[in-house]
Each structure stands twice: as structure tokens, then as C-alpha cells.
XYZ file of C-alpha atoms in Angstrom:
571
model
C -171.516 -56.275 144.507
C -171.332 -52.762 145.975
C -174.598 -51.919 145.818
C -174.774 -49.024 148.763
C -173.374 -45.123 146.929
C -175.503 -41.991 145.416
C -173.139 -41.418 142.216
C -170.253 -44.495 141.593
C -167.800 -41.432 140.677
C -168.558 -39.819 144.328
C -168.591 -43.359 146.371
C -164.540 -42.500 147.043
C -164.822 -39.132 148.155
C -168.029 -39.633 150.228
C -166.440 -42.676 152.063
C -163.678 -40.277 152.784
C -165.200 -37.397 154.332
C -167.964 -40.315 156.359
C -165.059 -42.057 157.494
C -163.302 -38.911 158.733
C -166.661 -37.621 160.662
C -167.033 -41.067 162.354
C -163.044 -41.146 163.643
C -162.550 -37.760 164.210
C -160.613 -38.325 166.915
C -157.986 -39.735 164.986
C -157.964 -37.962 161.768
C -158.746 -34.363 159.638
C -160.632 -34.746 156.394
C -158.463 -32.359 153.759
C -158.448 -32.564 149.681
C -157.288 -35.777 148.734
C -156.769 -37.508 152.093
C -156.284 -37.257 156.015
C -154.293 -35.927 158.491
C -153.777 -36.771 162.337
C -156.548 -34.942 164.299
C -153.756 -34.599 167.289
C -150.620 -32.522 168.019
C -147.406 -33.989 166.130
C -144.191 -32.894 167.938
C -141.411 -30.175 165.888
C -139.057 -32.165 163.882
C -140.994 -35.686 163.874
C -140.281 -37.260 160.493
C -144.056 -37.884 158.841
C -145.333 -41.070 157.748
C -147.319 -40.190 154.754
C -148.921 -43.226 152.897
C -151.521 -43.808 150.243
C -152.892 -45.434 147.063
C -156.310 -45.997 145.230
C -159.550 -45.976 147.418
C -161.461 -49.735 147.777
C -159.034 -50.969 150.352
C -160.345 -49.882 153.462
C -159.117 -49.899 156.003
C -155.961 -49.026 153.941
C -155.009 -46.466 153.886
C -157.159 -43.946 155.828
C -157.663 -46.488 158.668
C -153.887 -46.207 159.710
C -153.683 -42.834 160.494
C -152.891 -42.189 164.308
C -150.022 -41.874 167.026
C -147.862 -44.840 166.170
C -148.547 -45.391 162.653
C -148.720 -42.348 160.177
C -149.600 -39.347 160.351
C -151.467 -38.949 157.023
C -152.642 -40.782 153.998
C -153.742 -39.879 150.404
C -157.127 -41.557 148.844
C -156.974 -41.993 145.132
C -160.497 -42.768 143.509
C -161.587 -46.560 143.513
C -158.614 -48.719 142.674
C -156.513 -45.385 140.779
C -153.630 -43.698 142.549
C -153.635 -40.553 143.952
C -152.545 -37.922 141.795
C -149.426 -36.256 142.182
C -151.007 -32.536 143.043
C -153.004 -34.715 146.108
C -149.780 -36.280 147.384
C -147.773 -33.082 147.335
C -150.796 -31.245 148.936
C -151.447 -33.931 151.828
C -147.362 -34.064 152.621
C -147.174 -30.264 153.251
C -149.719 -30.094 155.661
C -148.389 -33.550 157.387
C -144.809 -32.197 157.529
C -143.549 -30.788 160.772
C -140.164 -30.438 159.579
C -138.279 -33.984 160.353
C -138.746 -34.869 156.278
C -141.431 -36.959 155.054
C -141.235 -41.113 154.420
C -143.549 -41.580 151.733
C -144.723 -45.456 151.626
C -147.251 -46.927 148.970
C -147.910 -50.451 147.250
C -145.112 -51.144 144.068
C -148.069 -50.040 141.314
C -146.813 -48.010 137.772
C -149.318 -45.001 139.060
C -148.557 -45.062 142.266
C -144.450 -44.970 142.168
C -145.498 -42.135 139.465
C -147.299 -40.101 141.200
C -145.018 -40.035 144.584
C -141.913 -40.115 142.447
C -142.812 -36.799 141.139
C -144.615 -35.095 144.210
C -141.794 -36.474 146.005
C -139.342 -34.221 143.552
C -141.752 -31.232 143.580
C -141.382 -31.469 147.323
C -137.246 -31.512 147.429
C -137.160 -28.700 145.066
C -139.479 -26.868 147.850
C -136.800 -27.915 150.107
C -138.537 -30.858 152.265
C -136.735 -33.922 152.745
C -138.445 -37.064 151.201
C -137.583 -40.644 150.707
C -139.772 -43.045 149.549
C -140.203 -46.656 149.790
C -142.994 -49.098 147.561
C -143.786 -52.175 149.592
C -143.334 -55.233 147.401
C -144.985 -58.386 150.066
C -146.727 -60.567 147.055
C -144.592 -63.349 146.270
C -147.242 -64.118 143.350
C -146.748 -61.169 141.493
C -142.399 -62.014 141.125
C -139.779 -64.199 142.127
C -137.659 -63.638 144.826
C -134.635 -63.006 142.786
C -136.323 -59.365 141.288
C -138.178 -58.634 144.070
C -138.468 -55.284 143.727
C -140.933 -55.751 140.946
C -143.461 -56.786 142.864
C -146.854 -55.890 143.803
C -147.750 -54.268 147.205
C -150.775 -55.903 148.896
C -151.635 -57.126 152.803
C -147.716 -56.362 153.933
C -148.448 -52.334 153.631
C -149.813 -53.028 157.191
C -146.271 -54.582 158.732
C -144.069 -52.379 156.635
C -145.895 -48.759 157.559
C -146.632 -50.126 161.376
C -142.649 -50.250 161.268
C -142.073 -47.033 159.742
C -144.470 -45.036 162.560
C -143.564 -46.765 165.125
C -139.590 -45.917 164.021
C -140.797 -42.353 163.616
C -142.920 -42.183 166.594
C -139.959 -43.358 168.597
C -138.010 -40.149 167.368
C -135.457 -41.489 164.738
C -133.946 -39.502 162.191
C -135.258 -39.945 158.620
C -132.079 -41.483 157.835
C -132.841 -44.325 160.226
C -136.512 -44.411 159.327
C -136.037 -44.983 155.816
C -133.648 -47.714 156.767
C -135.885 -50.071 159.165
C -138.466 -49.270 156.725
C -136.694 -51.192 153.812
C -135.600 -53.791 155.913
C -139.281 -54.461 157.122
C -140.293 -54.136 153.753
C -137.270 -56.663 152.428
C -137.925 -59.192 155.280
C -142.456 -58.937 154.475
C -144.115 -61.726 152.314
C -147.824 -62.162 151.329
C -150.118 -64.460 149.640
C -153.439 -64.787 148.484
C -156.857 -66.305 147.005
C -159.522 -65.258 145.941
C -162.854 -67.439 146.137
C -165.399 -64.266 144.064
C -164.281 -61.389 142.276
C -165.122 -58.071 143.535
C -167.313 -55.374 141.562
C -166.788 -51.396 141.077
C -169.592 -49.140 142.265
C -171.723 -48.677 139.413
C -170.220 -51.339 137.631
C -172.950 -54.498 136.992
C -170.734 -57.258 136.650
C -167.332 -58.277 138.809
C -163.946 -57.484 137.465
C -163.754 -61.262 137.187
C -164.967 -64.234 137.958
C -164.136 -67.526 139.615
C -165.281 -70.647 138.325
C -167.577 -72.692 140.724
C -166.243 -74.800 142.881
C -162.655 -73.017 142.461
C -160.451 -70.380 143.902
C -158.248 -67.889 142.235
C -154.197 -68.587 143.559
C -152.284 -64.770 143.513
C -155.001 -62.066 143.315
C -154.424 -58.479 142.907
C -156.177 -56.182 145.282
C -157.223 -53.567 142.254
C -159.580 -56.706 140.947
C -156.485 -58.340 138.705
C -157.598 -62.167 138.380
C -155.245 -64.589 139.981
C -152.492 -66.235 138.383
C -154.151 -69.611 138.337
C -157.098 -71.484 139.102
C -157.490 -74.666 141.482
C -160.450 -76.691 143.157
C -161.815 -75.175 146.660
C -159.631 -76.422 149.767
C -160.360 -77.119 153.189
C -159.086 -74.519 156.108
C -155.999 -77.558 156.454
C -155.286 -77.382 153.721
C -155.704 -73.584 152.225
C -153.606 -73.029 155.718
C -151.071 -75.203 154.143
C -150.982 -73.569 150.675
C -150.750 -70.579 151.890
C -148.036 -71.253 154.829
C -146.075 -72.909 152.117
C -145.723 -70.623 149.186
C -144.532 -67.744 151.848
C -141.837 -70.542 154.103
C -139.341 -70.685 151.284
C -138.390 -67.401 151.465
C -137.740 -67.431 155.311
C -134.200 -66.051 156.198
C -131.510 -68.838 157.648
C -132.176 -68.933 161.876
C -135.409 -67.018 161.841
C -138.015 -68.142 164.933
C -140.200 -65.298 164.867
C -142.718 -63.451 162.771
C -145.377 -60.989 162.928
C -148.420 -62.377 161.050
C -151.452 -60.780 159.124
C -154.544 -63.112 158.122
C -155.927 -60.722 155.982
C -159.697 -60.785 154.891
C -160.297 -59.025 151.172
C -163.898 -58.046 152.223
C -166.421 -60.224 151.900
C -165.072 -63.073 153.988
C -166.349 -63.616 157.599
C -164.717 -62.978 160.381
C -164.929 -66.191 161.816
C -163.773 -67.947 158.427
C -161.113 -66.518 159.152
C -160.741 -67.215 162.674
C -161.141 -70.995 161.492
C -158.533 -70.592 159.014
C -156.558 -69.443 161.533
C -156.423 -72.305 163.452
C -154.942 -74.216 160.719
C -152.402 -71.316 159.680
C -150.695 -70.942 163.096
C -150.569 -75.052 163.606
C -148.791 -74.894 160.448
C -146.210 -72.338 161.299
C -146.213 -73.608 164.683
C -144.612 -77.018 163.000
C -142.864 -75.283 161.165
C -140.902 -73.682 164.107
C -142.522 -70.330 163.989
C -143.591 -68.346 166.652
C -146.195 -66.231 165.941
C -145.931 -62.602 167.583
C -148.838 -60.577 168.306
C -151.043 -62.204 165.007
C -153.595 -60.052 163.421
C -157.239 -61.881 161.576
C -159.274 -59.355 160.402
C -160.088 -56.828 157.485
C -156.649 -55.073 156.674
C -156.172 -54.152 152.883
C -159.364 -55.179 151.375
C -160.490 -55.220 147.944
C -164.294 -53.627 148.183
C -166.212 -56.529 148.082
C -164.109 -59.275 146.764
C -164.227 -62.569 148.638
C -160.554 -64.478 150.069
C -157.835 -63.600 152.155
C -154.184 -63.486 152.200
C -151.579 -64.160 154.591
C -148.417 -62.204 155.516
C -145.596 -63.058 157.392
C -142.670 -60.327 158.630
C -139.803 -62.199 159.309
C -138.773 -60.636 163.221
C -135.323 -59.738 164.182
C -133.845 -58.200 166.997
C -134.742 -54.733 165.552
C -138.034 -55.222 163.918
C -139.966 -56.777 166.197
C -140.035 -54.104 169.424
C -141.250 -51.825 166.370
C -143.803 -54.190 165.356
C -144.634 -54.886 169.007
C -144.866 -51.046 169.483
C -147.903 -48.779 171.021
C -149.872 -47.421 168.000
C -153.790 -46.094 168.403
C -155.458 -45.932 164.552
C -159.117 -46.578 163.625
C -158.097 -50.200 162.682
C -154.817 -51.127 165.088
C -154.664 -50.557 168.236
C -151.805 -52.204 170.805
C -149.985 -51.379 174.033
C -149.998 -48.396 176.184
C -152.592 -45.393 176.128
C -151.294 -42.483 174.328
C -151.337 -39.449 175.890
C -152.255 -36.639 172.955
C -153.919 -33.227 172.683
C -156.113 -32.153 169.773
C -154.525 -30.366 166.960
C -155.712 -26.592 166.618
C -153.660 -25.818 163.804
C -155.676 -24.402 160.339
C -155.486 -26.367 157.563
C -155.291 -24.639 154.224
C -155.908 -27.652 151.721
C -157.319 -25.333 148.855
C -156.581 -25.149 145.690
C -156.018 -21.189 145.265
C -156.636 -19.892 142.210
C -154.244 -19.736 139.490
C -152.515 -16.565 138.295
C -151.570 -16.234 135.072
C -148.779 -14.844 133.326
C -150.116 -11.433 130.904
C -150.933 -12.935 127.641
C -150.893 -11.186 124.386
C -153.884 -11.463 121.756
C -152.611 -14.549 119.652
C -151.754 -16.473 122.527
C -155.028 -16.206 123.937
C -156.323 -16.787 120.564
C -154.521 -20.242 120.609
C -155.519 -21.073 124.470
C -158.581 -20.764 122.721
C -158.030 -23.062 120.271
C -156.370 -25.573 122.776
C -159.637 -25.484 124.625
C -161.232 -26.617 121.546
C -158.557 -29.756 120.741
C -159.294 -30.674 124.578
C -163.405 -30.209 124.105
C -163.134 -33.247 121.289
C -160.945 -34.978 123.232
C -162.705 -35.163 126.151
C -166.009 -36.043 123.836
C -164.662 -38.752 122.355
C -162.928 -40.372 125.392
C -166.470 -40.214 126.603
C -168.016 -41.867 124.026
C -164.796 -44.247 124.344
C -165.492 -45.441 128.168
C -166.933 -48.597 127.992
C -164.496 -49.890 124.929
C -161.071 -49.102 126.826
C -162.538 -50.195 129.726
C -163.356 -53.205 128.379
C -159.618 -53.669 126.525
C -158.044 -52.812 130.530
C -159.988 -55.547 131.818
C -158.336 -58.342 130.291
C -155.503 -58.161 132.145
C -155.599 -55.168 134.370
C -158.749 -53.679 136.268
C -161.126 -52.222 133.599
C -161.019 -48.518 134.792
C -159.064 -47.031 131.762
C -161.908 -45.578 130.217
C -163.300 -44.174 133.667
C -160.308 -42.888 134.573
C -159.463 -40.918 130.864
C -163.336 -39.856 130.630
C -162.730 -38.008 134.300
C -159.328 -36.802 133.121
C -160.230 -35.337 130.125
C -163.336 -33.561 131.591
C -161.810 -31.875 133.836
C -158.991 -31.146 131.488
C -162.213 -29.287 129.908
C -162.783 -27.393 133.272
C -159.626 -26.099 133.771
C -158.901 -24.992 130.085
C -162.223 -23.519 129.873
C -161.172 -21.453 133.475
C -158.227 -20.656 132.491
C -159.051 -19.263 128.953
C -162.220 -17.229 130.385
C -159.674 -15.078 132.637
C -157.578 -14.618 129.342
C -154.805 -17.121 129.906
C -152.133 -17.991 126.921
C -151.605 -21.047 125.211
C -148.926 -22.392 127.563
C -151.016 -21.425 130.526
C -153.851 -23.190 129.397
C -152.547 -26.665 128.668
C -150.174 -27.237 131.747
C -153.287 -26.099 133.725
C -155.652 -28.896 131.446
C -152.889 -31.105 132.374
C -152.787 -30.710 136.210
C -156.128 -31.154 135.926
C -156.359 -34.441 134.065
C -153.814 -35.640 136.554
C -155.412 -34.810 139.378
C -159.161 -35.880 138.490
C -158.262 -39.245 136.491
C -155.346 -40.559 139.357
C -153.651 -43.792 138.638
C -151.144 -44.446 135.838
C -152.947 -43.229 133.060
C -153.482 -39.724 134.984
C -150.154 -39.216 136.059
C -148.906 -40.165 132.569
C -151.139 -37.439 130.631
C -150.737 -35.229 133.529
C -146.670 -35.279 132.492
C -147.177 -35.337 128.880
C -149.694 -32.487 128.835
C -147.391 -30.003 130.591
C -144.013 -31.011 129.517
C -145.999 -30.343 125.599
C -147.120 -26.739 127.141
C -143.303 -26.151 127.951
C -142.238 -25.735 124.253
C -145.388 -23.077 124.188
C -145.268 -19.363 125.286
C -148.423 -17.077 126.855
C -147.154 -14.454 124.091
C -145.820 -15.700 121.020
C -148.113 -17.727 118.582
C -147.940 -21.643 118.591
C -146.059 -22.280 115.447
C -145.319 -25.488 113.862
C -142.124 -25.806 115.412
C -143.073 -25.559 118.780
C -146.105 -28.295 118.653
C -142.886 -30.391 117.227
C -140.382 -29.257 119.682
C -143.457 -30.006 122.775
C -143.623 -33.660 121.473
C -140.241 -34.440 122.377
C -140.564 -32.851 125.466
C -143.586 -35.065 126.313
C -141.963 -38.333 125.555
C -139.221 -36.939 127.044
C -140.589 -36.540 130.773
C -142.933 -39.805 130.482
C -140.016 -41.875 129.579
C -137.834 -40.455 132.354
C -140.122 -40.583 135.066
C -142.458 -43.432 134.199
C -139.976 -45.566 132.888
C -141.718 -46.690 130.810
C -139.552 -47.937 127.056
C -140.760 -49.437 123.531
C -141.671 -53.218 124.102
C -143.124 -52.517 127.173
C -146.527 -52.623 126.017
C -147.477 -49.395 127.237
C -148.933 -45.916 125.845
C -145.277 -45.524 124.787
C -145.313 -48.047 122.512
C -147.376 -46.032 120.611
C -145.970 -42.440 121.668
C -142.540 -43.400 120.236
C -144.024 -43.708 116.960
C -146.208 -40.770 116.843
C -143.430 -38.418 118.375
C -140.794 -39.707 115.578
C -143.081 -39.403 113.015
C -144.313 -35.965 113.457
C -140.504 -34.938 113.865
C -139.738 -36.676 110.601
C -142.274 -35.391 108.784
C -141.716 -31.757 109.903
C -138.316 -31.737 109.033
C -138.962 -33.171 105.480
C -141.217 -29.770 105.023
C -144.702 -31.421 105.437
C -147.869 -29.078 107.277
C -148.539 -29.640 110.521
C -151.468 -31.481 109.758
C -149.642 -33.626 107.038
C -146.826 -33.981 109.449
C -149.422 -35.188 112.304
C -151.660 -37.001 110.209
C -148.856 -39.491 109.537
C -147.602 -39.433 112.959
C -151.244 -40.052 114.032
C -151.593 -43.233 111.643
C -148.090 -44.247 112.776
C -149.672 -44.600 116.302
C -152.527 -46.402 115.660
C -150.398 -49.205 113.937
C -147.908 -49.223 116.895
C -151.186 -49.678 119.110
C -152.687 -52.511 116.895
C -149.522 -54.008 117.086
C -149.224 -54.334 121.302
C -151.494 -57.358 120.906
C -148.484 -59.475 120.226
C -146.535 -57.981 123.057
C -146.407 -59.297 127.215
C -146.620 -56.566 129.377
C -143.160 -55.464 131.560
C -144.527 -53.008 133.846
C -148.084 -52.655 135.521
C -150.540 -54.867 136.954
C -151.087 -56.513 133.542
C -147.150 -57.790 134.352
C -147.989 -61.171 136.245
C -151.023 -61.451 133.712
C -149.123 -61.214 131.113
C -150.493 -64.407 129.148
C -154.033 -63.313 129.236
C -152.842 -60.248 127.826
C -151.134 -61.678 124.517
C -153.647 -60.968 121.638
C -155.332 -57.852 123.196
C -153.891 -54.368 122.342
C -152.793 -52.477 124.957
C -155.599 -49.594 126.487
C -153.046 -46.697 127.138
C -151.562 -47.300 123.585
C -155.049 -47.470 122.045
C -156.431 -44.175 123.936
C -153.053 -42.535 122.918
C -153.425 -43.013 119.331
C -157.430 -42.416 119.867
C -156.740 -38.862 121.000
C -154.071 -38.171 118.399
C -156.236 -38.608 115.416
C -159.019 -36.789 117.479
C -156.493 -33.483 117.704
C -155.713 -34.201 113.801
C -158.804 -33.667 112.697
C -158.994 -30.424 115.136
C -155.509 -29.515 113.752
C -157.288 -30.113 109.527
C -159.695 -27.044 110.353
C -156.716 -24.808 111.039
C -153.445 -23.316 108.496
C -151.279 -26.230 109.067
């Protein structure tokens, strides 16, 4: 278990700023990530990649000339928020545009979906482009629904060394698809790993067996079979990537990738057994990688990835590159970057607010302070409903949203900030401190709601109305998320319709949300019968049949929490 931290909800962070102090050579520490420690020329397009934190030496550990020239650290296992991507892109951009690559997770297309549109309406060029390697997580005929794991490696060594070489974004974005198109992975998983703090593993392994298609965020495999030798776990793994090997293909980059807890020189046995295999099966391997490359903290098994080579892939996977974790070919010649960074948050200013509406900021403060109370007290129950199928840090991750939610509201109402001020502020920050899905997802909702309010004018009831439609409105749109999903819309529908309903047929505001509140606990009771579509639950989605969903249940948790605020007030 990981056993070695001070406080479990500092162990990302800290890792961050040790690993930056030990390769500071090769990369800045700033708020929410790294940057290259060396000049970048004018115009270069940027390589900016990311995800959750636990996967070292993704995604820090590929920072250099080569590879990219930044990453974003999420906490353990949770995407970055969308405030942390935008923030590590501007100071990685030299003005070429900005390829933006991450694994194919809900949070993580979320939170660089919508940095990447803050950042075009700011004028920067940005495409971006999910790696989808596991072959466990979909079939090959939709593809694009599945899971990023050990191929982040191949498809982002592709995309710097395309970008290092000086090509347009246009042409970046291109070999980076193709790489990403043409990269398989598998994997297995022998002992589940645990989350600092945390005093039992995100699952477990029955004795004896190993776990066949793994997540990396601690998802348990898709099924379950007896121990193999290095033959024949060579074999499984060879085989479940071979059918997907495009007609007249001879070569292929190759990644034995170790989760991390599994030796070095298991692997190095395995891979005696793995490259006979693809040797027979008229495969050349090309410069073949064993070693720790997306790990999952301390889980034990390995995965292997194959990029099928073609005449243009494979002098970019071939290519010079000098990282903390990959380093091939010539010496590069670089100078130190003297640059300032200015990665702080400055503080923000507020429109002038008139009495009421700092009246109701206060007031908004106080819906947020139960909130964030209960979701405390909630923790260990949501994260125990996330871990059936997903990775158990629902709970965590709306406990540190809603906190600091708390801190911002509380900030912003002390310098006499309105209503509308003061929730899209809670918002950011419940985005930004909680990461993953769940963040992103009440980072949207929270200040698409504060749209409908104004920093002068008194909330009235038709503008809470009015900011509920707005909220499903922008979590629909860009999380994509619909009814039957089994997601926190599947309860949000509901409570949105209700309350509109209601309104309109004359009812208080706390009549009208009362009913909209009960509306979403039944639509969250009811999940249990529903397979999740989208998420890492997706290729679990069997285990998950019975259990409610945890973003549905915490949605209707916090409405009937802001009811009972709403009860104390002239509805």
C-alpha cells in the first residue's frame, strides 16, 4: 500500500514540487503542473499533456526537448481541473498553438474540452486529441470510446517529436491521431493498488488469479483467470493486441509497461517471451521499451503496447527526445530558460455590488457552508457507492470541492461581492480543488446557475429557476452527458424539470424545490437498474447494475441540503 506521505490530500502536490527539485534540469514546478526548464524556440507548437496524479512517470516524467513541453497533475487518480489546464497552456505556449493530449476519461475530455475553448476565445490555437490504446475497455469498431492507458507514451513521443521537428499544428495534430489510431494496449493486474490514506486496495484479486483489462485509476479488470507463466501471459497478451494489426504491417514500437509494483526483471523475463511471440508472429520490434511508464501507484501487473510503424511514424518514434523517463538518440543542445513565470492566481475583482446582492452572496455562502458539511459527513458513503465500479474517490473529491467552494465564497463575500460573484467564484473553486469528472461537472453547473444571477438586483424566484436550466444546460452540452446514462444527470433532469414545473404552476420556491428535490432522489434510487454509457464504470458496467449511481446520489444529496437552507428563507 502507499504507506510513505505527511497528509494523503498533499501526497500529489508534494510529489510534484519533489519531483520538480530532483529534475530540474528538465522541468519548472508552476500551479498545477510543469513546464520545460529550457529555451523553447518562437512559433514551436506546445505539447501540453496531463491527467490525474498516481501514474508516474506519466505525465510529469515526459516533459523535455523531444517530448512535451508541459504537463498538468490532477490530484491522485482525478483530472486536472480546467482553471490548471488553461493556466499550465499559457505559460507553455510560444505562439505555434497548443496540442493538448490526455487519456479518453469523462473528467479529463471535460476539463481540456473547456480550457481548450477558454483558450480559443483568448485567441490561442488548440486541438486536442484523447488517446484511446486499451482494447479491453471497447471494441475496435467504436474505438474512440476507449480508455487511455500505457499508449499515452507512443502517442505523445509522436506528437513532440512532430513538434520538435518544426511542423505546423495542422500536421501535428494529424500524425498525432494517426499514432494514436494505429496504438493498442493490454493489461493484468496480479494486486490491486491502494490510495494514500486509504487502508484497504481499490480491489482485490483473488489468490492464485490475475485481473484481465485493468484500469490505471484502480477500476478492477474485466475478468478474472488463474496465474500464467511468462509463455504464456506473453501469449495472452501478444494475442488480444495481434488482431487488430493493419494488413502488411512488419514493424512496431513496443512498451512492456510495469503498473508499479512489479520488478524490473519480471519484466525483463516477460519480455523474453513477448518479443519471441511477436517475433513468430512476423514482428519486428523497434527500439522496445520494459520499464515503469504509466503506473498505477502501487498496483502490481503490466501491460503491453504495440504502435503499429509506418513509413511516417516510426522516424518520429525513433526520434531524439531527453525527459526524466525517455531518453534516445543524439545530445540536445539547449540553454536554460530565464523567462518569469507568473502561475498565480491574482486576486479577483469584483463587479460594485449593491446592498441586497451582497445580502444574498451572503446567503449563498450559507447554502454552500451546509453543503460542504454534509458532503463531509458524506465521504466515506459515496466513496464507497464509486467503488463498485469506478475508483472510490467521489466522496474525496466532492468533500475537497465543496470546501473550497467554502473558501472562495467566504473571500469573495468578505470584500463585499454580489450574489453572482460569489457563486461562479465557489464554482471555480470546486472545480479546481475537487479535479476529475465530478469537479469539472459542479464547476460548470455552479457558474452557468450564477449566470441567471446579478451583483445588483435581488435573487428572485425566477432567476434560481431560470439558473437551473442554464446549469443543465452547459453540463449536458459539454459533458455529454444524457438521461440513461447513469450519470448525475439522470438525476439533474428531474430536479431541473421539476422545479420549472412547479414554478410555473405558482408554487414557492421552496415548494417548487422541495418537489424538484424529492424528484431527484427517486431518479437517483432509480440508476441502480441502469449500465453505465460513459466513464470508467462503462466496461464495468455489470458490477454496476444494482448500485445507484454516486454523482446522481451526491446531486440529489446536495439538493435537499439547499432545500432545507432555502425553508428558513420567504420562498
Amino acid at each position: 500500500m502507499t504507506t510513505t506521505f505527511d497528509a494523503p490530500e498533499e501526497f500529489a502536490s508534494t510529489a510534484l514540487k519533489g519531483f520538480a527539485a530532483i529534475y530540474s534540469r528538465y522541468v519548472r514546478h508552476v500551479k498545477g503542473g510543469v513546464v520545460r526548464a529550457t529555451k523553447v524556440p518562437k512559433g514551436k507548437v506546445s505539447v501540453v499533456i496531463g491527467g490525474g496524479s498516481g501514474h508516474y512517470p506519466a505525465f510529469a516524467g515526459y516533459v523535455g526537448p523531444g517530448l512535451a513541453d508541459a504537463a498538468v497533475a490532477g490530484d491522485v487518480f482525478a483530472s486536472p481541473s480546467t482553471a490548471a489546464v488553461a493556466r499550465v497552456c499559457r505559460l507553455a505556449d510560444q505562439g505555434g498553438g497548443i496540442l493538448l493530449g490526455f487519456g479518453n476519461y469523462a473528467g479529463d475530455v471535460l476539463n481540456f474540452g473547456v480550457a481548450a475553448e477558454r483558450l480559443r476565445a483568448e485567441g490561442i490555437d488548440v486541438r486536442i486529441v484523447p488517446v484511446t490504446d486499451d482494447v479491453a475497455s471497447a471494441p475496435a469498431e467504436t474505438a474512440a470510446k476507449r480508455r487511455g492507458i500505457a499508449g499515452d507514451l507512443m502517442v505523445f513521443k509522436i506528437a513532440g517529436a512532430a513538434a520538435e521537428a518544426g511542423l505546423d499544428l495542422d500536421e501535428v495534430e494529424r500524425l498525432t491521431r494517426h499514432a494514436n489510431e494505429r496504438t493498442v494496449s493490454f493489461g493484468v493486474a496480479f494486486k490491486g493498488c491502494t490510495l494514500p490514506g486509504a487502508s484497504s486496495p481499490l480491489f482485490t484479486v483473488p489468490k492464485g488469479q490475475m485481473a484481465l483489462g485493468l484500469g490505471i485509476h484502480g477500476e478492477p479488470g474485466i475478468s478474472e483467470e488463474d496465474i500464467a507463466s511468462a509463455t504464456d501471459l506473453a501469449a495472452l497478451l501478444v494475442d488480444k493486441l495481434l488482431p487488430e494489426r493493419p494488413a502488411g504491417t512488419k514493424r512496431a514500437g513496443v512498451v512492456l509497461n510495469g503498473l508499479g509494483a512489479t520488478k524490473y526483471e519480471e519484466l525483463f523475463v516477460l519480455w523474453t517471451a513477448v518479443a519471441a511471440r511477436l517475433e513468430a508472429a512476423g514482428l519486428e520490434s523497434v527500439l522496445p521499451e520494459a520499464g515503469e511508464f504509466v503506473t498505477s501507484l502501487d498496483m502490481q501487473g503490466c501491460s503491453l503496447t504495440l504502435l503499429w510503424l509506418d513509413d511516417e511514424l516510426e522516424p518520429l518514434w525513433t526520434a531524439a527526445c531527453d525527459t526524466p523517463v525517455l531518453r534516445r538518440g543524439a545530445t540536445f543542445t539547449t540553454e536554460p530558460a530565464m523567462d518569469a513565470l507568473d502561475d498565480e492566481n491574482t486576486l479577483a475583482n469584483f463587479a460594485e455590488a449593491s446592498d441586497v446582492s451582497r445580502a444574498d452572496g451572503k446567503c449563498v455562502a450559507g447554502v454552500i457552508e451546509k453543503i460542504a458539511l454534509t458532503l463531509k459527513d458524506a465521504e466515506e458513503e459515496l466513496g464507497r457507492i464509486d467503488a463498485v465500479a469506478g475508483d472510490g474517490d467521489h466522496g474525496q473529491g466532492m468533500r475537497r470541492g465543496s470546501a473550497a467552494a467554502l473558501d472562495a465564497a467566504r473571500g469573495a463575500v468578505a470584500v463585499g461581492a454580489g450574489a453572482a460573484s460569489v457563486l461562479a467564484v465557489a464554482g471555480d473553486a470546486w472545480a479546481d480543488r475537487a479535479g476529475g469528472t465530478s469537479g469539472a461537472i459542479w464547476g460548470l453547473l455552479l457558474r452557468a446557475w450564477s449566470n441567471a444571477f446579478s451583483d445588483t438586483a435581488a435573487i428572485e424566484k425566477h432567476a434560481v429557476v431560470s439558473g437551473a436550466r442554464l446549469a443543465l444546460d452547459g453540463v449536458t452540452r459539454l459533458g455529454r452527458a444524457r438521461p440513461g446514462d447513469k450519470t448525475l444527470v439522470d438525476a439533474l433532469v428531474p430536479f431541473v424539470e421539476t422545479l420549472e414545473k412547479e414554478a410555473a404552476a405558482g408554487k414557492s420556491l421552496f415548494e417548487a424545490w422541495s418537489a424538484a428535490a424529492d424528484a431527484a432522489k427517486a431518479a437517483a434510487d432509480a440508476t441502480a437498474r441502469l449500465a453505465p454509457k460513459l466513464g470508467r464504470a462503462r466496461p464495468l458496467a455489470e458490477k454496476s447494475i444494482g448500485h445507484p449511481d454516486a454523482g446522481a446520489v451526491s446531486l440529489a444529496l446536495v439538493s435537499r441540503v439547499a432545500g432545507t437552507y432555502i425553508a428558513n428563507r420567504k420562498g
